[in-house]
Short mmCIF file of C-alpha atoms in Angstrom, two decimals:
data_model
loop_
_atom_site.label_atom_id
_atom_site.label_comp_id
_atom_site.label_asym_id
_atom_site.label_seq_id
_atom_site.Cartn_x
_atom_site.Cartn_y
_atom_site.Cartn_z
CA LYS A 91 -7.75 7.44 10.79
CA SER A 92 -8.87 8.04 14.47
CA GLY A 93 -6.54 9.95 16.76
CA PRO A 94 -4.20 12.68 15.48
CA LEU A 95 -4.64 13.81 12.00
CA GLN A 96 -1.09 12.82 10.62
CA LEU A 97 0.74 12.34 7.63
CA ALA A 98 3.80 10.21 7.19
CA SER A 99 6.41 10.60 4.71
CA GLY A 100 9.66 8.60 3.73
CA GLY A 101 12.34 8.95 1.30
CA TYR A 102 16.21 9.19 0.54
CA ASP A 103 17.52 10.42 4.10
CA ARG A 104 16.07 7.31 5.56
CA ALA A 105 13.88 9.10 7.87
CA ILE A 106 10.33 9.06 8.42
CA ARG A 107 8.49 12.03 9.35
CA LEU A 108 5.19 12.39 10.73
CA TRP A 109 3.41 15.64 10.13
CA ASP A 110 0.61 17.58 12.06
CA LEU A 111 -2.28 18.14 9.64
CA LYS A 112 -4.75 19.65 11.84
CA PRO A 113 -4.13 23.27 9.82
CA LEU A 114 -5.31 21.68 6.61
CA LEU A 115 -9.07 21.58 8.75
CA SER A 116 -9.13 25.52 8.24
CA ALA A 117 -7.35 26.04 4.87
CA ASP A 118 -9.18 27.35 2.15
CA ILE A 119 -9.62 24.31 -0.50
CA SER A 120 -10.38 26.85 -3.39
CA LYS A 121 -6.68 27.71 -3.13
CA PRO A 122 -3.21 25.52 -3.63
CA TYR A 123 -2.09 24.73 -0.05
CA LYS A 124 1.51 24.90 0.15
CA GLY A 125 2.26 23.65 3.49
CA GLU A 126 4.27 26.24 5.25
CA SER A 127 2.48 25.81 8.48
CA LEU A 128 2.68 22.26 8.55
CA ARG A 129 5.06 20.76 11.33
CA THR A 130 7.16 17.64 11.91
CA VAL A 131 5.71 16.05 15.24
CA GLN A 132 7.79 12.82 15.08
CA THR A 133 11.09 11.34 13.39
CA LEU A 134 11.31 7.86 13.17
CA GLN A 135 15.06 6.87 12.45
CA GLY A 136 16.23 2.94 12.07
CA HIS A 137 16.30 2.11 8.21
CA GLU A 138 19.49 1.85 6.76
CA GLY A 139 18.46 2.50 3.20
CA MET A 140 15.77 4.88 1.35
CA VAL A 141 12.27 4.49 2.41
CA LEU A 142 10.18 3.26 -0.60
CA ASN A 143 6.45 2.87 1.38
CA LEU A 144 4.59 3.56 4.25
CA ARG A 145 1.22 2.47 5.76
CA PHE A 146 -0.71 3.47 8.84
CA SER A 147 -3.12 0.91 11.12
CA THR A 148 -6.62 1.89 11.11
CA ASN A 149 -6.40 3.52 14.13
CA GLY A 150 -3.26 5.33 13.34
CA ALA A 151 -1.35 3.77 16.25
CA MET A 152 0.97 2.03 14.21
CA LEU A 153 2.93 2.64 10.94
CA ALA A 154 4.53 -0.16 8.98
CA SER A 155 7.41 0.76 6.41
CA VAL A 156 9.74 -1.00 3.73
CA GLY A 157 12.73 0.46 1.85
CA LYS A 158 15.80 -0.49 0.01
CA ASP A 159 17.41 -2.10 3.13
CA ALA A 160 15.29 -5.14 2.63
CA SER A 161 13.55 -4.71 6.06
CA LEU A 162 9.88 -4.12 7.22
CA ARG A 163 9.73 -2.31 10.13
CA LEU A 164 6.43 -1.81 12.48
CA TRP A 165 6.49 1.52 14.35
CA ASP A 166 4.62 2.91 17.82
CA THR A 167 3.73 6.46 16.16
CA ALA A 168 2.72 7.89 19.68
CA HIS A 169 6.32 7.04 21.35
CA ALA A 170 8.31 7.18 17.78
CA ARG A 171 10.06 3.74 18.39
CA SER A 172 10.19 0.93 16.26
CA ILE A 173 8.44 -2.38 18.23
CA LEU A 174 9.48 -5.12 15.35
CA THR A 175 12.04 -5.62 12.10
CA LEU A 176 11.37 -8.14 9.79
CA THR A 177 13.93 -9.21 6.86
CA PRO A 178 11.98 -11.56 4.56
CA THR A 179 15.13 -11.85 2.26
CA LEU A 180 13.22 -10.72 -0.93
CA GLY A 181 16.02 -8.15 -1.70
CA VAL A 182 14.64 -4.47 -2.06
CA LEU A 183 11.04 -4.16 -0.48
CA ARG A 184 8.96 -1.66 -2.22
CA SER A 185 5.35 -2.17 -0.93
CA ILE A 186 3.58 -3.08 1.90
CA SER A 187 0.00 -3.71 2.83
CA PHE A 188 -0.98 -3.26 6.47
CA VAL A 189 -4.36 -2.83 8.18
CA ASP A 190 -4.10 -3.46 11.96
CA TYR A 191 -1.77 -5.19 14.25
CA GLY A 192 -2.70 -8.90 14.63
CA LYS A 193 -3.90 -9.11 11.02
CA PRO A 194 -1.67 -10.44 8.02
CA ILE A 195 0.91 -7.90 6.82
CA ALA A 196 2.37 -8.26 3.29
CA CYS A 197 5.16 -6.80 1.35
CA GLY A 198 6.47 -7.05 -1.79
CA GLY A 199 10.02 -6.49 -3.71
CA ASP A 200 12.44 -7.64 -5.98
CA GLY A 201 12.29 -11.25 -4.98
CA GLY A 202 8.59 -11.90 -4.82
CA TRP A 203 6.44 -11.28 -1.92
CA ALA A 204 5.89 -12.33 1.56
CA ARG A 205 2.80 -12.57 4.10
CA TRP A 206 3.93 -12.77 7.87
CA VAL A 207 0.87 -12.85 10.70
CA PRO A 208 2.08 -11.48 14.00
CA ARG A 209 0.74 -13.93 16.38
CA ASP A 210 2.81 -16.35 14.42
CA HIS A 211 6.32 -14.89 14.75
CA ASN A 212 7.28 -15.78 11.70
CA VAL A 213 6.71 -15.66 8.02
CA THR A 214 3.84 -17.98 6.81
CA TYR A 215 4.01 -17.76 2.98
CA LYS A 216 6.71 -16.70 0.22
CA LEU A 217 5.76 -16.69 -3.15
CA TRP A 218 6.95 -15.42 -6.51
CA THR A 219 4.63 -14.19 -9.28
CA ASN A 220 6.28 -14.81 -12.48
CA GLY A 221 9.61 -13.98 -11.37
CA ALA A 222 9.00 -9.86 -12.24
CA THR A 223 9.59 -7.36 -9.17
CA VAL A 224 6.57 -6.84 -7.16
CA GLY A 225 5.82 -3.19 -7.14
CA ALA A 226 2.88 -3.30 -5.48
CA VAL A 227 0.70 -5.50 -2.94
CA GLY A 228 -2.50 -5.24 -1.18
CA ILE A 229 -4.69 -6.84 1.07
CA ASP A 230 -8.51 -6.50 1.76
CA ARG A 231 -9.77 -5.48 5.16
CA ASP A 232 -11.19 -8.91 5.83
CA SER A 233 -7.80 -10.43 4.87
CA GLU A 234 -9.54 -12.66 2.21
CA PHE A 235 -7.49 -11.68 -0.57
CA LEU A 236 -3.88 -10.61 -1.19
CA VAL A 237 -3.31 -9.01 -4.76
CA ALA A 238 0.33 -8.61 -6.22
CA GLY A 239 1.12 -6.18 -9.36
CA ASP A 240 4.62 -6.50 -10.65
CA SER A 241 7.08 -4.69 -13.06
CA SER A 242 5.45 -6.51 -16.40
CA GLY A 243 2.28 -4.80 -15.61
CA GLU A 244 0.41 -8.06 -14.72
CA LEU A 245 -1.72 -8.45 -11.59
CA TRP A 246 -2.17 -11.78 -9.50
CA ARG A 247 -4.67 -12.80 -6.66
CA TRP A 248 -4.33 -15.30 -4.00
CA ASN A 249 -7.20 -16.28 -1.83
CA LEU A 250 -5.81 -15.94 1.58
CA GLY A 251 -8.84 -17.88 3.25
CA SER A 252 -8.30 -21.30 1.29
CA LYS A 253 -6.20 -23.92 3.15
CA SER A 254 -5.67 -26.01 0.03
CA ASP A 255 -5.37 -23.73 -3.26
CA TRP A 256 -2.59 -21.15 -2.85
CA SER A 257 -2.34 -21.02 -6.58
CA ALA A 258 -2.18 -17.55 -8.18
CA LYS A 259 -4.90 -16.36 -10.54
CA SER A 260 -4.26 -13.77 -13.07
CA LEU A 261 -6.44 -10.44 -12.89
CA GLY A 262 -4.99 -9.37 -16.51
CA THR A 263 -2.16 -6.87 -17.47
CA MET A 264 -2.19 -2.98 -16.77
CA VAL A 265 -4.29 -1.04 -19.21
CA PRO A 266 -2.33 2.44 -20.23
CA ALA A 267 -3.73 5.67 -20.79
CA GLU A 268 -3.93 6.30 -24.56
CA GLY A 269 -0.62 7.21 -26.17
CA ARG A 270 1.51 5.69 -23.28
CA ASP A 271 2.94 2.24 -23.20
CA GLY A 272 4.13 1.97 -19.43
CA ALA A 273 3.06 -1.23 -17.68
CA SER A 274 4.61 -1.55 -14.23
CA VAL A 275 2.38 -1.43 -11.24
CA ASN A 276 3.46 1.18 -8.86
CA GLY A 277 0.10 1.07 -6.29
CA LEU A 278 -2.92 -1.09 -5.09
CA ALA A 279 -5.59 0.00 -2.89
CA PHE A 280 -8.80 -1.80 -1.79
CA SER A 281 -11.89 0.13 -0.99
CA PHE A 282 -12.65 0.15 2.54
CA ASP A 283 -16.22 -1.50 1.93
CA GLY A 284 -14.18 -4.05 0.02
CA SER A 285 -15.94 -3.78 -3.53
CA TRP A 286 -13.17 -2.13 -5.39
CA LEU A 287 -9.77 -2.65 -6.14
CA ALA A 288 -7.74 0.23 -7.80
CA ALA A 289 -4.42 -0.36 -9.34
CA VAL A 290 -1.95 2.02 -10.99
CA GLY A 291 1.36 2.62 -12.43
CA GLU A 292 3.65 3.87 -15.20
CA GLY A 293 0.71 3.65 -17.66
CA GLY A 294 -0.86 6.83 -16.15
CA ARG A 295 -4.24 5.45 -15.79
CA VAL A 296 -6.31 3.71 -12.91
CA ASN A 297 -7.33 0.44 -13.41
CA LEU A 298 -10.20 -0.80 -11.32
CA TRP A 299 -11.70 -4.26 -10.32
CA ARG A 300 -15.29 -4.97 -8.98
CA THR A 301 -14.28 -7.62 -6.33
CA ASP A 302 -18.11 -7.82 -5.08
CA LYS A 303 -19.07 -8.62 -9.10
CA ASP A 304 -16.67 -11.75 -9.91
CA TRP A 305 -13.66 -9.30 -10.10
CA LEU A 306 -15.25 -7.40 -13.31
CA ARG A 307 -12.46 -5.30 -14.88
CA GLU A 308 -12.81 -1.39 -15.72
CA ALA A 309 -10.59 0.88 -16.84
CA PRO A 310 -12.43 4.52 -16.97
CA ALA A 311 -10.96 6.67 -19.52
CA GLY A 312 -11.22 9.58 -17.38
CA LEU A 313 -8.93 8.59 -14.39
CA THR A 314 -5.67 9.09 -16.08
CA LEU A 315 -2.77 11.58 -15.54
CA PRO A 316 -0.34 12.82 -18.11
CA SER A 317 2.47 11.01 -16.21
CA SER A 318 3.38 7.95 -13.93
CA ILE A 319 1.19 7.41 -11.14
CA TRP A 320 2.55 6.41 -7.86
CA GLY A 321 -0.26 6.57 -5.02
CA VAL A 322 -4.09 5.56 -5.14
CA ALA A 323 -6.30 5.85 -1.83
CA PHE A 324 -10.03 5.44 -1.16
CA ASP A 325 -11.86 7.43 1.15
CA PRO A 326 -13.43 5.43 3.94
CA GLU A 327 -17.15 5.57 2.76
CA SER A 328 -15.39 4.03 -0.41
CA LYS A 329 -17.00 7.10 -2.64
CA TRP A 330 -13.86 8.88 -3.24
CA LEU A 331 -10.55 7.59 -5.11
CA ALA A 332 -7.41 9.78 -4.50
CA ILE A 333 -4.37 9.44 -6.83
CA GLY A 334 -1.00 11.17 -7.09
CA GLY A 335 1.95 11.04 -9.99
CA ILE A 336 5.09 12.72 -10.75
#
């Protein structure tokens, strides 16, 4: 993102912390970085339950968060203040997709997923998948497609640009790493150029779809971890993929 180089973290203590990552720019990348010199620059307070998912806007000026208190919050990161709180009545909220203010925001949780457009001041759509908990949602940067992954390991796609067809299209079920049987989807990410969708979960393998080739499915054998994968992200040039697990 442009602006300050920051990392956001949240968890059991209900607080969100923004960390200054500038020391990383001069770190020796050939050695493990333990983070002793990182410092907290802002602490955001407001959630009444554990914070489960965070997303910066493209320019880093805003941060979206969801958690066990069933609320979605938007934050002004420069002034450490909450500017909006939504409660879409989906139970515990486990995932969020957010690009920039003014574009659709989606969140998913125990009761399905909801999409909200800030200028409309209300939740515009609220849908179930197959009744399973939604563990991850993603919206591409052009706000054309929304994808939700659930606890059964299935992924569903909706065309946000359609005025009439809001039926869900299945993208299939997650393919786990060899020797693993976990299925639940924990994270989704669209590449910045919109040509890739990556999904990760309990199965320990990255599953990929080529959105520019009629959603062609790929599950490379090398993109695995020996544990559950919880985080996935593309670099701004859509050439690199980062994953993180337990």
